[in-house]
Amino acid sequence: MMDFGDSVLAMTEKIPRGRVTNYGEIAKALGDVRLARAVGQALKKNPRPVKVPCHRVVCSDGRIGGYSRGVSEKIKLLSAEGIVVENNRILDLERIFVSSSELIKS
DNA sequence: ATAAGGGCACCGC
DNA sequence: CGCGGTGCCCTTA
């Protein structure tokens, strides 16, 4: 059960510290970009805090997106990793962005 | 089994 | 560039 969600969590865990990705990439890594929403659901459900850096997952447009515990907290976590967030937006997104290929790679 | 919601992505205006 | 509407998948009630 929760096979899908588990996969999502696994991908999320593979996101290096100080880097971020978007739901779509994770979805693509799982096979389809349309799974993006489902991905968000999986993270929202309640992954394993700290073990799964769901805060490193943002929107495809570079927006912070949402966060179960509050966007503010998410931004705080990102900042703590050196990720610059301005106006609910990630700066230098492409610089820290992790492609689906990277996620698929183990 | 059916219905509704959700941490989205994409296209069009 | 910004906003709004639509479509997909999965999960929970």
Short mmCIF file of N, CA and C (backbone and C1' of nucleotides) in Angstrom, two decimals:
data_model
loop_
_atom_site.label_atom_id
_atom_site.label_comp_id
_atom_site.label_asym_id
_atom_site.label_seq_id
_atom_site.Cartn_x
_atom_site.Cartn_y
_atom_site.Cartn_z
N MET A 1 0.82 -1.21 0.00
CA MET A 1 0.00 0.00 0.00
C MET A 1 0.85 1.25 0.00
N MET A 2 0.29 2.31 -0.41
CA MET A 2 1.03 3.56 -0.41
C MET A 2 2.29 3.44 -1.24
N ASP A 3 2.28 2.54 -2.17
CA ASP A 3 3.45 2.31 -3.00
C ASP A 3 3.86 3.60 -3.69
N PHE A 4 2.88 4.25 -4.23
CA PHE A 4 3.14 5.51 -4.91
C PHE A 4 3.75 6.53 -3.95
N GLY A 5 3.07 6.71 -2.85
CA GLY A 5 3.55 7.68 -1.87
C GLY A 5 4.95 7.33 -1.41
N ASP A 6 5.19 6.07 -1.23
CA ASP A 6 6.51 5.64 -0.78
C ASP A 6 7.57 6.04 -1.80
N SER A 7 7.25 5.87 -3.06
CA SER A 7 8.18 6.24 -4.12
C SER A 7 8.46 7.73 -4.06
N VAL A 8 7.41 8.48 -3.85
CA VAL A 8 7.55 9.94 -3.75
C VAL A 8 8.50 10.29 -2.61
N LEU A 9 8.28 9.66 -1.48
CA LEU A 9 9.12 9.93 -0.32
C LEU A 9 10.56 9.57 -0.62
N ALA A 10 10.72 8.47 -1.32
CA ALA A 10 12.07 8.02 -1.65
C ALA A 10 12.77 9.07 -2.50
N MET A 11 12.08 9.57 -3.50
CA MET A 11 12.65 10.60 -4.37
C MET A 11 13.01 11.83 -3.56
N THR A 12 12.10 12.20 -2.71
CA THR A 12 12.31 13.39 -1.89
C THR A 12 13.54 13.23 -1.01
N GLU A 13 13.72 12.03 -0.52
CA GLU A 13 14.88 11.77 0.33
C GLU A 13 16.18 11.95 -0.44
N LYS A 14 16.12 11.71 -1.72
CA LYS A 14 17.32 11.80 -2.55
C LYS A 14 17.70 13.22 -2.92
N ILE A 15 16.87 14.15 -2.54
CA ILE A 15 17.20 15.54 -2.84
C ILE A 15 18.32 16.01 -1.91
N PRO A 16 19.44 16.35 -2.48
CA PRO A 16 20.59 16.79 -1.69
C PRO A 16 20.28 18.06 -0.89
N ARG A 17 20.96 18.23 0.19
CA ARG A 17 20.73 19.41 1.02
C ARG A 17 21.21 20.65 0.26
N GLY A 18 20.42 21.71 0.40
CA GLY A 18 20.77 22.94 -0.29
C GLY A 18 20.26 22.96 -1.72
N ARG A 19 19.59 21.89 -2.10
CA ARG A 19 19.05 21.81 -3.46
C ARG A 19 17.55 21.64 -3.39
N VAL A 20 16.87 21.86 -4.49
CA VAL A 20 15.42 21.72 -4.50
C VAL A 20 14.94 21.14 -5.83
N THR A 21 13.71 20.77 -5.87
CA THR A 21 13.10 20.24 -7.10
C THR A 21 11.62 20.58 -7.06
N ASN A 22 10.93 20.28 -8.12
CA ASN A 22 9.50 20.58 -8.11
C ASN A 22 8.68 19.30 -8.18
N TYR A 23 7.44 19.40 -7.86
CA TYR A 23 6.55 18.24 -7.83
C TYR A 23 6.52 17.55 -9.18
N GLY A 24 6.55 18.34 -10.21
CA GLY A 24 6.50 17.79 -11.56
C GLY A 24 7.68 16.88 -11.83
N GLU A 25 8.86 17.28 -11.40
CA GLU A 25 10.04 16.46 -11.63
C GLU A 25 9.92 15.13 -10.93
N ILE A 26 9.48 15.18 -9.71
CA ILE A 26 9.29 13.94 -8.95
C ILE A 26 8.26 13.08 -9.68
N ALA A 27 7.21 13.73 -10.10
CA ALA A 27 6.16 13.00 -10.83
C ALA A 27 6.76 12.36 -12.07
N LYS A 28 7.56 13.12 -12.78
CA LYS A 28 8.18 12.60 -14.00
C LYS A 28 9.11 11.44 -13.66
N ALA A 29 9.78 11.61 -12.57
CA ALA A 29 10.70 10.56 -12.12
C ALA A 29 9.91 9.28 -11.86
N LEU A 30 8.67 9.45 -11.46
CA LEU A 30 7.82 8.30 -11.17
C LEU A 30 7.16 7.79 -12.44
N GLY A 31 7.27 8.57 -13.51
CA GLY A 31 6.71 8.09 -14.76
C GLY A 31 5.81 9.07 -15.48
N ASP A 32 5.19 9.97 -14.76
CA ASP A 32 4.28 10.91 -15.42
C ASP A 32 4.18 12.24 -14.69
N VAL A 33 4.26 13.30 -15.43
CA VAL A 33 4.21 14.63 -14.83
C VAL A 33 2.84 14.89 -14.20
N ARG A 34 1.84 14.24 -14.70
CA ARG A 34 0.50 14.48 -14.16
C ARG A 34 0.36 14.00 -12.74
N LEU A 35 1.31 13.21 -12.33
CA LEU A 35 1.24 12.71 -10.96
C LEU A 35 1.63 13.80 -9.97
N ALA A 36 1.96 14.95 -10.51
CA ALA A 36 2.42 16.07 -9.67
C ALA A 36 1.50 16.28 -8.47
N ARG A 37 0.23 16.36 -8.73
CA ARG A 37 -0.70 16.62 -7.62
C ARG A 37 -0.67 15.50 -6.62
N ALA A 38 -0.63 14.30 -7.14
CA ALA A 38 -0.60 13.14 -6.25
C ALA A 38 0.66 13.21 -5.40
N VAL A 39 1.72 13.69 -6.01
CA VAL A 39 3.00 13.82 -5.28
C VAL A 39 2.81 14.76 -4.10
N GLY A 40 2.20 15.88 -4.38
CA GLY A 40 1.96 16.85 -3.32
C GLY A 40 1.14 16.21 -2.21
N GLN A 41 0.18 15.41 -2.60
CA GLN A 41 -0.67 14.74 -1.61
C GLN A 41 0.17 13.83 -0.75
N ALA A 42 1.05 13.09 -1.39
CA ALA A 42 1.89 12.13 -0.68
C ALA A 42 2.72 12.85 0.38
N LEU A 43 3.28 13.98 -0.01
CA LEU A 43 4.13 14.71 0.94
C LEU A 43 3.28 15.31 2.05
N LYS A 44 2.13 15.78 1.66
CA LYS A 44 1.24 16.42 2.64
C LYS A 44 0.74 15.41 3.66
N LYS A 45 0.44 14.23 3.19
CA LYS A 45 -0.08 13.18 4.07
C LYS A 45 0.64 13.11 5.36
N ASN A 46 1.84 13.01 5.30
CA ASN A 46 2.73 13.07 6.43
C ASN A 46 3.82 12.10 6.31
N PRO A 47 4.70 12.52 5.71
CA PRO A 47 5.91 11.75 5.44
C PRO A 47 6.64 11.58 6.72
N ARG A 48 7.87 11.35 6.69
CA ARG A 48 8.66 11.26 7.92
C ARG A 48 9.49 12.53 8.02
N PRO A 49 9.11 13.40 8.90
CA PRO A 49 9.83 14.66 9.06
C PRO A 49 11.33 14.45 9.16
N VAL A 50 12.08 15.36 8.60
CA VAL A 50 13.54 15.30 8.62
C VAL A 50 14.06 14.19 7.72
N LYS A 51 13.45 13.04 7.82
CA LYS A 51 13.89 11.93 6.98
C LYS A 51 13.53 12.24 5.54
N VAL A 52 12.41 12.88 5.37
CA VAL A 52 11.97 13.29 4.04
C VAL A 52 11.88 14.81 3.96
N PRO A 53 12.86 15.41 3.33
CA PRO A 53 12.91 16.88 3.20
C PRO A 53 11.86 17.41 2.27
N CYS A 54 10.63 17.27 2.61
CA CYS A 54 9.55 17.74 1.74
C CYS A 54 9.66 19.24 1.52
N HIS A 55 10.39 19.92 2.35
CA HIS A 55 10.53 21.38 2.21
C HIS A 55 11.43 21.71 1.02
N ARG A 56 12.11 20.71 0.52
CA ARG A 56 12.97 20.94 -0.64
C ARG A 56 12.21 20.77 -1.93
N VAL A 57 10.93 20.56 -1.82
CA VAL A 57 10.10 20.39 -3.02
C VAL A 57 9.25 21.65 -3.20
N VAL A 58 9.43 22.29 -4.33
CA VAL A 58 8.69 23.52 -4.59
C VAL A 58 7.90 23.42 -5.89
N CYS A 59 7.26 24.53 -6.27
CA CYS A 59 6.48 24.52 -7.51
C CYS A 59 7.39 24.62 -8.72
N SER A 60 6.86 24.24 -9.86
CA SER A 60 7.64 24.25 -11.09
C SER A 60 8.01 25.67 -11.50
N ASP A 61 7.22 26.62 -11.13
CA ASP A 61 7.49 28.00 -11.50
C ASP A 61 8.46 28.67 -10.53
N GLY A 62 8.96 27.93 -9.61
CA GLY A 62 9.93 28.50 -8.67
C GLY A 62 9.30 29.00 -7.39
N ARG A 63 8.00 28.85 -7.30
CA ARG A 63 7.33 29.31 -6.10
C ARG A 63 7.55 28.32 -4.98
N ILE A 64 7.37 28.78 -3.78
CA ILE A 64 7.55 27.90 -2.63
C ILE A 64 6.51 26.80 -2.65
N GLY A 65 5.34 27.16 -3.06
CA GLY A 65 4.27 26.18 -3.10
C GLY A 65 3.56 26.15 -1.78
N GLY A 66 3.40 25.00 -1.20
CA GLY A 66 2.69 24.93 0.07
C GLY A 66 3.47 24.09 1.06
N TYR A 67 2.95 24.01 2.23
CA TYR A 67 3.62 23.21 3.26
C TYR A 67 2.63 22.89 4.36
N SER A 68 2.58 21.63 4.70
CA SER A 68 1.61 21.19 5.71
C SER A 68 1.73 21.98 7.00
N ARG A 69 2.95 22.29 7.39
CA ARG A 69 3.15 22.98 8.64
C ARG A 69 3.23 24.48 8.46
N GLY A 70 2.96 24.94 7.24
CA GLY A 70 3.01 26.40 7.03
C GLY A 70 4.14 26.78 6.10
N VAL A 71 3.84 27.59 5.16
CA VAL A 71 4.85 28.02 4.18
C VAL A 71 6.02 28.72 4.85
N SER A 72 5.70 29.48 5.88
CA SER A 72 6.75 30.21 6.60
C SER A 72 7.83 29.27 7.08
N GLU A 73 7.37 28.17 7.64
CA GLU A 73 8.30 27.17 8.17
C GLU A 73 9.14 26.60 7.04
N LYS A 74 8.50 26.38 5.93
CA LYS A 74 9.18 25.83 4.76
C LYS A 74 10.28 26.78 4.31
N ILE A 75 9.94 28.03 4.20
CA ILE A 75 10.92 29.04 3.79
C ILE A 75 12.08 29.08 4.77
N LYS A 76 11.75 28.97 6.01
CA LYS A 76 12.78 29.01 7.05
C LYS A 76 13.76 27.86 6.86
N LEU A 77 13.20 26.70 6.61
CA LEU A 77 14.03 25.52 6.41
C LEU A 77 14.92 25.68 5.19
N LEU A 78 14.35 26.21 4.13
CA LEU A 78 15.11 26.41 2.90
C LEU A 78 16.25 27.40 3.13
N SER A 79 15.93 28.46 3.81
CA SER A 79 16.94 29.47 4.11
C SER A 79 18.08 28.86 4.92
N ALA A 80 17.70 28.00 5.83
CA ALA A 80 18.69 27.35 6.68
C ALA A 80 19.66 26.51 5.85
N GLU A 81 19.21 26.10 4.68
CA GLU A 81 20.08 25.28 3.82
C GLU A 81 20.84 26.13 2.82
N GLY A 82 20.65 27.43 2.93
CA GLY A 82 21.39 28.31 2.03
C GLY A 82 20.60 28.70 0.81
N ILE A 83 19.37 28.23 0.74
CA ILE A 83 18.54 28.55 -0.41
C ILE A 83 17.89 29.92 -0.18
N VAL A 84 18.10 30.78 -1.13
CA VAL A 84 17.57 32.14 -0.99
C VAL A 84 16.13 32.22 -1.48
N VAL A 85 15.26 32.64 -0.59
CA VAL A 85 13.84 32.76 -0.93
C VAL A 85 13.40 34.22 -0.82
N GLU A 86 12.88 34.73 -1.91
CA GLU A 86 12.44 36.13 -1.90
C GLU A 86 11.03 36.23 -2.43
N ASN A 87 10.12 36.79 -1.62
CA ASN A 87 8.75 36.92 -2.09
C ASN A 87 8.14 35.57 -2.40
N ASN A 88 8.35 34.64 -1.52
CA ASN A 88 7.82 33.29 -1.74
C ASN A 88 8.35 32.68 -3.02
N ARG A 89 9.49 33.14 -3.44
CA ARG A 89 10.06 32.59 -4.67
C ARG A 89 11.51 32.21 -4.45
N ILE A 90 11.94 31.18 -5.10
CA ILE A 90 13.32 30.73 -4.95
C ILE A 90 14.22 31.38 -5.98
N LEU A 91 15.29 31.98 -5.51
CA LEU A 91 16.23 32.64 -6.41
C LEU A 91 17.26 31.62 -6.88
N ASP A 92 17.72 31.80 -8.08
CA ASP A 92 18.72 30.85 -8.62
C ASP A 92 18.17 29.44 -8.59
N LEU A 93 16.94 29.32 -8.91
CA LEU A 93 16.30 28.00 -8.87
C LEU A 93 17.04 27.00 -9.75
N GLU A 94 17.34 27.40 -10.95
CA GLU A 94 18.02 26.49 -11.87
C GLU A 94 19.37 26.06 -11.33
N ARG A 95 19.91 26.88 -10.49
CA ARG A 95 21.24 26.58 -9.95
C ARG A 95 21.17 25.44 -8.94
N ILE A 96 20.11 25.40 -8.18
CA ILE A 96 19.97 24.36 -7.16
C ILE A 96 18.93 23.31 -7.55
N PHE A 97 18.38 23.51 -8.71
CA PHE A 97 17.35 22.60 -9.18
C PHE A 97 17.89 21.19 -9.46
N VAL A 98 17.11 20.19 -9.06
CA VAL A 98 17.50 18.80 -9.28
C VAL A 98 16.55 18.19 -10.30
N SER A 99 17.08 17.75 -11.41
CA SER A 99 16.25 17.18 -12.47
C SER A 99 15.75 15.79 -12.11
N SER A 100 14.73 15.36 -12.79
CA SER A 100 14.14 14.04 -12.52
C SER A 100 15.19 12.95 -12.73
N SER A 101 16.05 13.17 -13.70
CA SER A 101 17.10 12.19 -13.99
C SER A 101 17.96 11.96 -12.75
N GLU A 102 18.28 13.03 -12.10
CA GLU A 102 19.10 12.93 -10.89
C GLU A 102 18.36 12.13 -9.82
N LEU A 103 17.07 12.34 -9.75
CA LEU A 103 16.27 11.63 -8.75
C LEU A 103 16.19 10.15 -9.08
N ILE A 104 16.05 9.88 -10.36
CA ILE A 104 15.94 8.49 -10.79
C ILE A 104 17.24 7.75 -10.52
N LYS A 105 18.33 8.49 -10.63
CA LYS A 105 19.63 7.87 -10.37
C LYS A 105 19.74 7.45 -8.93
N SER A 106 19.29 6.28 -8.63
CA SER A 106 19.32 5.80 -7.26
C SER A 106 18.81 6.85 -6.33
P DA B 1 -15.87 -1.81 -6.17
"O5'" DA B 1 -17.09 -0.89 -5.74
"C5'" DA B 1 -18.46 -1.16 -6.03
"C4'" DA B 1 -19.26 0.14 -5.92
"C3'" DA B 1 -18.65 1.20 -6.82
"O3'" DA B 1 -19.64 2.03 -7.42
"C1'" DA B 1 -18.45 1.85 -4.53
P DT B 2 -19.15 3.12 -8.35
"O5'" DT B 2 -19.41 4.42 -7.46
"C5'" DT B 2 -20.63 4.52 -6.75
"C4'" DT B 2 -20.74 5.89 -6.10
"C3'" DT B 2 -20.23 7.01 -7.00
"O3'" DT B 2 -21.06 8.17 -6.84
"C1'" DT B 2 -18.94 6.94 -5.02
P DA B 3 -20.67 9.53 -7.56
"O5'" DA B 3 -19.96 10.27 -6.34
"C5'" DA B 3 -20.69 10.53 -5.15
"C4'" DA B 3 -19.98 11.58 -4.32
"C3'" DA B 3 -19.47 12.76 -5.13
"O3'" DA B 3 -19.63 13.99 -4.42
"C1'" DA B 3 -17.65 11.65 -4.12
P DA B 4 -19.12 15.34 -5.05
"O5'" DA B 4 -17.82 15.58 -4.16
"C5'" DA B 4 -17.93 15.58 -2.73
"C4'" DA B 4 -16.63 16.06 -2.11
"C3'" DA B 4 -16.03 17.25 -2.85
"O3'" DA B 4 -15.50 18.18 -1.91
"C1'" DA B 4 -14.51 15.42 -2.91
P DG B 5 -14.75 19.44 -2.43
"O5'" DG B 5 -13.26 19.06 -1.96
"C5'" DG B 5 -13.06 18.52 -0.64
"C4'" DG B 5 -11.58 18.31 -0.39
"C3'" DG B 5 -10.73 19.48 -0.87
"O3'" DG B 5 -9.70 19.75 0.09
"C1'" DG B 5 -10.08 17.49 -2.00
P DG B 6 -8.89 21.05 -0.13
"O5'" DG B 6 -7.48 20.38 -0.53
"C5'" DG B 6 -6.92 19.35 0.26
"C4'" DG B 6 -5.61 18.85 -0.35
"C3'" DG B 6 -4.75 19.99 -0.89
"O3'" DG B 6 -3.38 19.75 -0.66
"C1'" DG B 6 -5.31 18.51 -2.64
P DG B 7 -2.77 20.22 0.59
"O5'" DG B 7 -1.50 20.97 0.00
"C5'" DG B 7 -1.60 22.23 -0.65
"C4'" DG B 7 -0.30 22.54 -1.36
"C3'" DG B 7 0.00 21.60 -2.50
"O3'" DG B 7 0.70 22.29 -3.52
"C1'" DG B 7 1.66 21.37 -0.86
P DC B 8 -0.28 22.91 -4.68
"O5'" DC B 8 0.53 22.45 -5.99
"C5'" DC B 8 1.54 21.49 -5.86
"C4'" DC B 8 1.84 20.85 -7.21
"C3'" DC B 8 2.41 21.82 -8.22
"O3'" DC B 8 3.44 21.21 -9.00
"C1'" DC B 8 0.37 20.95 -9.02
P DA B 9 4.21 22.05 -10.01
"O5'" DA B 9 3.51 21.70 -11.40
"C5'" DA B 9 3.56 20.36 -11.88
"C4'" DA B 9 3.08 20.29 -13.33
"C3'" DA B 9 3.71 21.37 -14.21
"O3'" DA B 9 4.00 20.84 -15.49
"C1'" DA B 9 1.36 21.69 -14.11
P DC B 10 4.52 21.77 -16.62
"O5'" DC B 10 3.19 22.14 -17.42
"C5'" DC B 10 2.29 21.10 -17.81
"C4'" DC B 10 1.23 21.62 -18.76
"C3'" DC B 10 1.75 22.72 -19.68
"O3'" DC B 10 1.26 22.56 -21.00
"C1'" DC B 10 -0.04 23.57 -18.37
P DC B 11 1.63 23.67 -22.08
"O5'" DC B 11 0.20 24.36 -22.28
"C5'" DC B 11 -0.96 23.54 -22.40
"C4'" DC B 11 -2.16 24.41 -22.81
"C3'" DC B 11 -1.80 25.47 -23.83
"O3'" DC B 11 -2.88 25.67 -24.73
"C1'" DC B 11 -2.46 26.52 -21.82
P DG B 12 -2.73 26.88 -25.76
"O5'" DG B 12 -3.69 27.96 -25.06
"C5'" DG B 12 -4.98 27.56 -24.61
"C4'" DG B 12 -5.82 28.79 -24.23
"C3'" DG B 12 -5.66 29.94 -25.22
"O3'" DG B 12 -6.91 30.59 -25.43
"C1'" DG B 12 -4.89 30.61 -23.08
P DC B 13 -6.93 31.91 -26.30
"O5'" DC B 13 -6.98 33.02 -25.15
"C5'" DC B 13 -8.01 32.97 -24.16
"C4'" DC B 13 -8.08 34.28 -23.38
"C3'" DC B 13 -7.90 35.51 -24.26
"O3'" DC B 13 -8.73 36.59 -23.82
"C1'" DC B 13 -6.19 35.43 -22.62
P DC C 1 9.01 37.80 -18.04
"O5'" DC C 1 7.63 38.55 -17.62
"C5'" DC C 1 7.66 39.90 -17.16
"C4'" DC C 1 6.37 40.24 -16.44
"C3'" DC C 1 5.97 39.18 -15.42
"O3'" DC C 1 5.41 39.81 -14.27
"C1'" DC C 1 4.29 39.32 -17.08
P DG C 2 4.96 38.90 -13.06
"O5'" DG C 2 3.38 38.88 -13.25
"C5'" DG C 2 2.67 40.12 -13.27
"C4'" DG C 2 1.17 39.89 -13.20
"C3'" DG C 2 0.80 38.81 -12.19
"O3'" DG C 2 -0.35 39.21 -11.46
"C1'" DG C 2 0.08 38.15 -14.36
P DC C 3 -0.99 38.17 -10.47
"O5'" DC C 3 -2.23 37.65 -11.34
"C5'" DC C 3 -3.07 38.58 -12.02
"C4'" DC C 3 -4.33 37.91 -12.53
"C3'" DC C 3 -4.90 36.87 -11.56
"O3'" DC C 3 -6.32 36.94 -11.57
"C1'" DC C 3 -4.34 35.82 -13.61
P DG C 4 -7.17 35.83 -10.77
"O5'" DG C 4 -7.54 34.85 -11.98
"C5'" DG C 4 -8.16 35.40 -13.15
"C4'" DG C 4 -8.86 34.30 -13.94
"C3'" DG C 4 -9.52 33.25 -13.05
"O3'" DG C 4 -10.80 32.91 -13.59
"C1'" DG C 4 -7.82 32.22 -14.39
P DG C 5 -11.57 31.62 -13.03
"O5'" DG C 5 -11.19 30.52 -14.13
"C5'" DG C 5 -11.36 30.84 -15.52
"C4'" DG C 5 -11.22 29.59 -16.37
"C3'" DG C 5 -11.90 28.37 -15.76
"O3'" DG C 5 -12.44 27.54 -16.81
"C1'" DG C 5 -9.57 27.98 -15.86
P DT C 6 -13.07 26.12 -16.42
"O5'" DT C 6 -11.87 25.14 -16.83
"C5'" DT C 6 -11.38 25.19 -18.17
"C4'" DT C 6 -10.44 24.01 -18.44
"C3'" DT C 6 -10.99 22.67 -17.95
"O3'" DT C 6 -10.80 21.68 -18.97
"C1'" DT C 6 -8.88 23.09 -16.95
P DG C 7 -11.27 20.22 -18.71
"O5'" DG C 7 -9.90 19.50 -18.31
"C5'" DG C 7 -8.77 19.58 -19.20
"C4'" DG C 7 -7.71 18.56 -18.80
"C3'" DG C 7 -8.32 17.24 -18.33
"O3'" DG C 7 -7.54 16.14 -18.79
"C1'" DG C 7 -7.10 18.24 -16.55
P DC C 8 -8.08 14.68 -18.36
"O5'" DC C 8 -6.94 14.23 -17.33
"C5'" DC C 8 -5.63 14.01 -17.80
"C4'" DC C 8 -4.69 13.66 -16.67
"C3'" DC C 8 -5.25 12.57 -15.75
"O3'" DC C 8 -4.54 11.34 -15.92
"C1'" DC C 8 -4.50 14.45 -14.48
P DC C 9 -5.11 10.09 -15.21
"O5'" DC C 9 -4.32 10.19 -13.84
"C5'" DC C 9 -2.91 10.35 -13.83
"C4'" DC C 9 -2.40 10.31 -12.40
"C3'" DC C 9 -3.07 9.21 -11.58
"O3'" DC C 9 -2.15 8.36 -10.95
"C1'" DC C 9 -3.37 11.34 -10.52
P DC C 10 -2.69 7.20 -10.05
"O5'" DC C 10 -2.72 7.94 -8.63
"C5'" DC C 10 -1.49 8.22 -7.98
"C4'" DC C 10 -1.73 8.68 -6.55
"C3'" DC C 10 -2.43 7.63 -5.70
"O3'" DC C 10 -1.87 7.61 -4.41
"C1'" DC C 10 -3.76 9.58 -5.79
P DT C 11 -2.33 6.52 -3.36
"O5'" DT C 11 -3.15 7.40 -2.32
"C5'" DT C 11 -2.65 8.71 -1.98
"C4'" DT C 11 -3.49 9.32 -0.88
"C3'" DT C 11 -4.06 8.27 0.10
"O3'" DT C 11 -4.02 8.79 1.43
"C1'" DT C 11 -5.84 9.41 -0.99
P DT C 12 -4.56 7.90 2.61
"O5'" DT C 12 -5.92 8.62 2.96
"C5'" DT C 12 -5.95 10.06 3.05
"C4'" DT C 12 -7.34 10.53 3.41
"C3'" DT C 12 -8.04 9.64 4.44
"O3'" DT C 12 -8.71 10.45 5.41
"C1'" DT C 12 -9.35 9.74 2.45
P DA C 13 -9.67 9.72 6.49
"O5'" DA C 13 -11.10 10.13 5.93
"C5'" DA C 13 -11.36 11.48 5.52
"C4'" DA C 13 -12.84 11.66 5.24
"C3'" DA C 13 -13.72 10.95 6.26
"O3'" DA C 13 -14.91 11.70 6.54
"C1'" DA C 13 -14.09 10.04 4.09
#
